[in-house]
Structure formats: C-alpha cells, structure tokens
Amino acid sequence: MTVQETPVLTDELPTAVGWPRRHVLKAGAVAVGAGLLGRFAQAADSPALSQADYVQMDAWGMAQA
C-alpha cells in the first residue's frame, strides 16, 4: 500500500481549484435570475389582476395583520 502525498498548499492551488466552482455558481445564478425575470415579465403582462384588485388585496392583507 502506498502513502498518498498531500499537495503543498500554495497561493496557486486555491485559485486553480476554486475557479471552476465560481463559474458554475455564477452560471447557475444567471440561469435562475433569467428564469425569474421571465416569470415576472409574464405575470406583469397578465390581465388577470388589475392594479385596483392588487390594491384591494393589499389592503385586505394589511387588515389581517
């Protein structure tokens, strides 16, 4: 059985290891943000809820609080 050597921690190692992770996280955040923007844009164009209905619902919610 051989003993595995642990890598020497230098300034270069965390950068090399962390770089792909950051890009994956950024890409995921951009994808989620784009999906949410699409949903909000679709909801804003929907005639199902008028501004007066929204104000009335908000007033009802504040009265319940």
GROMACS .gro file of N, CA and C in nm:
model
  195
    1MET      N    1   0.084  -0.117   0.000
    1MET     CA    2   0.000   0.000   0.000
    1MET      C    3   0.089   0.124   0.000
    2THR      N    4   0.057   0.218  -0.088
    2THR     CA    5   0.139   0.338  -0.095
    2THR      C    6   0.072   0.450  -0.018
    3VAL      N    7   0.153   0.536   0.032
    3VAL     CA    8   0.104   0.652   0.106
    3VAL      C    9   0.082   0.766   0.007
    4GLN      N   10  -0.037   0.821   0.010
    4GLN     CA   11  -0.066   0.933  -0.081
    4GLN      C   12  -0.008   1.060  -0.024
    5GLU      N   13   0.053   1.136  -0.112
    5GLU     CA   14   0.111   1.262  -0.069
    5GLU      C   15   0.004   1.371  -0.073
    6THR      N   16   0.004   1.453   0.028
    6THR     CA   17  -0.089   1.566   0.028
    6THR      C   18  -0.025   1.680  -0.049
    7PRO      N   19  -0.102   1.753  -0.127
    7PRO     CA   20  -0.043   1.863  -0.203
    7PRO      C   21   0.000   1.976  -0.111
    8VAL      N   22   0.103   2.042  -0.151
    8VAL     CA   23   0.152   2.156  -0.075
    8VAL      C   24   0.060   2.273  -0.105
    9LEU      N   25   0.008   2.334  -0.001
    9LEU     CA   26  -0.084   2.446  -0.019
    9LEU      C   27  -0.005   2.572  -0.050
   10THR      N   28  -0.027   2.622  -0.168
   10THR     CA   29   0.036   2.748  -0.209
   10THR      C   30  -0.075   2.843  -0.249
   11ASP      N   31  -0.037   2.960  -0.291
   11ASP     CA   32  -0.136   3.058  -0.337
   11ASP      C   33  -0.202   3.015  -0.467
   12GLU      N   34  -0.135   2.930  -0.545
   12GLU     CA   35  -0.188   2.891  -0.675
   12GLU      C   36  -0.296   2.784  -0.663
   13LEU      N   37  -0.290   2.699  -0.564
   13LEU     CA   38  -0.383   2.586  -0.554
   13LEU      C   39  -0.528   2.630  -0.532
   14PRO      N   40  -0.559   2.716  -0.436
   14PRO     CA   41  -0.700   2.754  -0.418
   14PRO      C   42  -0.758   2.824  -0.541
   15THR      N   43  -0.676   2.900  -0.611
   15THR     CA   44  -0.724   2.967  -0.731
   15THR      C   45  -0.758   2.865  -0.838
   16ALA      N   46  -0.672   2.766  -0.855
   16ALA     CA   47  -0.695   2.665  -0.957
   16ALA      C   48  -0.816   2.579  -0.923
   17VAL      N   49  -0.836   2.550  -0.795
   17VAL     CA   50  -0.947   2.465  -0.754
   17VAL      C   51  -1.077   2.544  -0.749
   18GLY      N   52  -1.074   2.668  -0.703
   18GLY     CA   53  -1.195   2.746  -0.685
   18GLY      C   54  -1.249   2.808  -0.812
   19TRP      N   55  -1.168   2.818  -0.915
   19TRP     CA   56  -1.209   2.884  -1.039
   19TRP      C   57  -1.329   2.818  -1.104
   20PRO      N   58  -1.329   2.688  -1.127
   20PRO     CA   59  -1.446   2.627  -1.192
   20PRO      C   60  -1.572   2.636  -1.106
   21ARG      N   61  -1.557   2.626  -0.977
   21ARG     CA   62  -1.672   2.632  -0.887
   21ARG      C   63  -1.740   2.768  -0.896
   22ARG      N   64  -1.661   2.874  -0.897
   22ARG     CA   65  -1.718   3.009  -0.906
   22ARG      C   66  -1.794   3.028  -1.036
   23HIS      N   67  -1.737   2.978  -1.146
   23HIS     CA   68  -1.805   2.994  -1.274
   23HIS      C   69  -1.934   2.914  -1.280
   24VAL      N   70  -1.934   2.798  -1.220
   24VAL     CA   71  -2.057   2.717  -1.217
   24VAL      C   72  -2.163   2.787  -1.133
   25LEU      N   73  -2.123   2.842  -1.018
   25LEU     CA   74  -2.219   2.913  -0.933
   25LEU      C   75  -2.272   3.039  -1.001
   26LYS      N   76  -2.184   3.112  -1.069
   26LYS     CA   77  -2.229   3.232  -1.140
   26LYS      C   78  -2.325   3.195  -1.252
   27ALA      N   79  -2.293   3.090  -1.326
   27ALA     CA   80  -2.381   3.048  -1.435
   27ALA      C   81  -2.516   3.003  -1.382
   28GLY      N   82  -2.516   2.934  -1.269
   28GLY     CA   83  -2.642   2.891  -1.207
   28GLY      C   84  -2.724   3.010  -1.162
   29ALA      N   85  -2.659   3.109  -1.103
   29ALA     CA   86  -2.731   3.228  -1.058
   29ALA      C   87  -2.789   3.305  -1.175
   30VAL      N   88  -2.715   3.312  -1.285
   30VAL     CA   89  -2.766   3.381  -1.404
   30VAL      C   90  -2.885   3.307  -1.461
   31ALA      N   91  -2.877   3.174  -1.464
   31ALA     CA   92  -2.988   3.094  -1.517
   31ALA      C   93  -3.114   3.110  -1.432
   32VAL      N   94  -3.098   3.106  -1.300
   32VAL     CA   95  -3.213   3.124  -1.211
   32VAL      C   96  -3.271   3.264  -1.226
   33GLY      N   97  -3.184   3.364  -1.232
   33GLY     CA   98  -3.231   3.501  -1.249
   33GLY      C   99  -3.306   3.520  -1.380
   34ALA      N  100  -3.256   3.461  -1.487
   34ALA     CA  101  -3.325   3.472  -1.616
   34ALA      C  102  -3.462   3.404  -1.610
   35GLY      N  103  -3.469   3.291  -1.542
   35GLY     CA  104  -3.597   3.223  -1.528
   35GLY      C  105  -3.696   3.304  -1.448
   36LEU      N  106  -3.649   3.367  -1.341
   36LEU     CA  107  -3.738   3.451  -1.260
   36LEU      C  108  -3.783   3.575  -1.335
   37LEU      N  109  -3.692   3.634  -1.413
   37LEU     CA  110  -3.730   3.751  -1.492
   37LEU      C  111  -3.840   3.715  -1.590
   38GLY      N  112  -3.829   3.599  -1.650
   38GLY     CA  113  -3.932   3.554  -1.743
   38GLY      C  114  -4.066   3.538  -1.675
   39ARG      N  115  -4.065   3.484  -1.555
   39ARG     CA  116  -4.191   3.466  -1.482
   39ARG      C  117  -4.253   3.599  -1.443
   40PHE      N  118  -4.171   3.691  -1.394
   40PHE     CA  119  -4.224   3.821  -1.354
   40PHE      C  120  -4.274   3.900  -1.475
   41ALA      N  121  -4.204   3.891  -1.586
   41ALA     CA  122  -4.248   3.961  -1.707
   41ALA      C  123  -4.380   3.905  -1.755
   42GLN      N  124  -4.395   3.774  -1.748
   42GLN     CA  125  -4.519   3.711  -1.791
   42GLN      C  126  -4.633   3.751  -1.697
   43ALA      N  127  -4.607   3.758  -1.568
   43ALA     CA  128  -4.710   3.795  -1.472
   43ALA      C  129  -4.749   3.942  -1.488
   44ALA      N  130  -4.654   4.027  -1.522
   44ALA     CA  131  -4.684   4.169  -1.538
   44ALA      C  132  -4.775   4.193  -1.658
   45ASP      N  133  -4.762   4.112  -1.762
   45ASP     CA  134  -4.844   4.128  -1.881
   45ASP      C  135  -4.981   4.063  -1.868
   46SER      N  136  -5.002   3.988  -1.763
   46SER     CA  137  -5.127   3.915  -1.748
   46SER      C  138  -5.240   4.010  -1.706
   47PRO      N  139  -5.353   4.005  -1.776
   47PRO     CA  140  -5.466   4.091  -1.740
   47PRO      C  141  -5.551   4.032  -1.627
   48ALA      N  142  -5.506   3.923  -1.568
   48ALA     CA  143  -5.587   3.855  -1.467
   48ALA      C  144  -5.603   3.938  -1.340
   49LEU      N  145  -5.508   4.025  -1.310
   49LEU     CA  146  -5.512   4.102  -1.186
   49LEU      C  147  -5.487   4.250  -1.220
   50SER      N  148  -5.586   4.331  -1.198
   50SER     CA  149  -5.571   4.474  -1.226
   50SER      C  150  -5.502   4.542  -1.107
   51GLN      N  151  -5.463   4.666  -1.128
   51GLN     CA  152  -5.398   4.740  -1.021
   51GLN      C  153  -5.495   4.762  -0.905
   52ALA      N  154  -5.622   4.786  -0.936
   52ALA     CA  155  -5.722   4.806  -0.830
   52ALA      C  156  -5.741   4.678  -0.749
   53ASP      N  157  -5.740   4.563  -0.818
   53ASP     CA  158  -5.751   4.435  -0.747
   53ASP      C  159  -5.632   4.415  -0.653
   54TYR      N  160  -5.513   4.450  -0.704
   54TYR     CA  161  -5.393   4.435  -0.622
   54TYR      C  162  -5.399   4.524  -0.499
   55VAL      N  163  -5.443   4.648  -0.515
   55VAL     CA  164  -5.453   4.741  -0.401
   55VAL      C  165  -5.555   4.689  -0.301
   56GLN      N  166  -5.666   4.635  -0.350
   56GLN     CA  167  -5.768   4.581  -0.262
   56GLN      C  168  -5.715   4.460  -0.185
   57MET      N  169  -5.641   4.373  -0.253
   57MET     CA  170  -5.583   4.256  -0.185
   57MET      C  171  -5.480   4.300  -0.082
   58ASP      N  172  -5.402   4.404  -0.116
   58ASP     CA  173  -5.302   4.454  -0.023
   58ASP      C  174  -5.369   4.513   0.101
   59ALA      N  175  -5.477   4.587   0.081
   59ALA     CA  176  -5.549   4.644   0.195
   59ALA      C  177  -5.608   4.534   0.281
   60TRP      N  178  -5.660   4.429   0.218
   60TRP     CA  179  -5.716   4.317   0.294
   60TRP      C  180  -5.606   4.249   0.375
   61GLY      N  181  -5.489   4.229   0.313
   61GLY     CA  182  -5.377   4.165   0.383
   61GLY      C  183  -5.328   4.248   0.500
   62MET      N  184  -5.325   4.379   0.482
   62MET     CA  185  -5.282   4.467   0.592
   62MET      C  186  -5.384   4.465   0.705
   63ALA      N  187  -5.512   4.453   0.672
   63ALA     CA  188  -5.616   4.447   0.776
   63ALA      C  189  -5.606   4.317   0.854
   64GLN      N  190  -5.560   4.210   0.790
   64GLN     CA  191  -5.547   4.081   0.857
   64GLN      C  192  -5.425   4.077   0.949
   65ALA      N  193  -5.327   4.160   0.923
   65ALA     CA  194  -5.202   4.156   1.000
   65ALA      C  195  -5.216   4.215   1.138
   0.00000   0.00000   0.00000
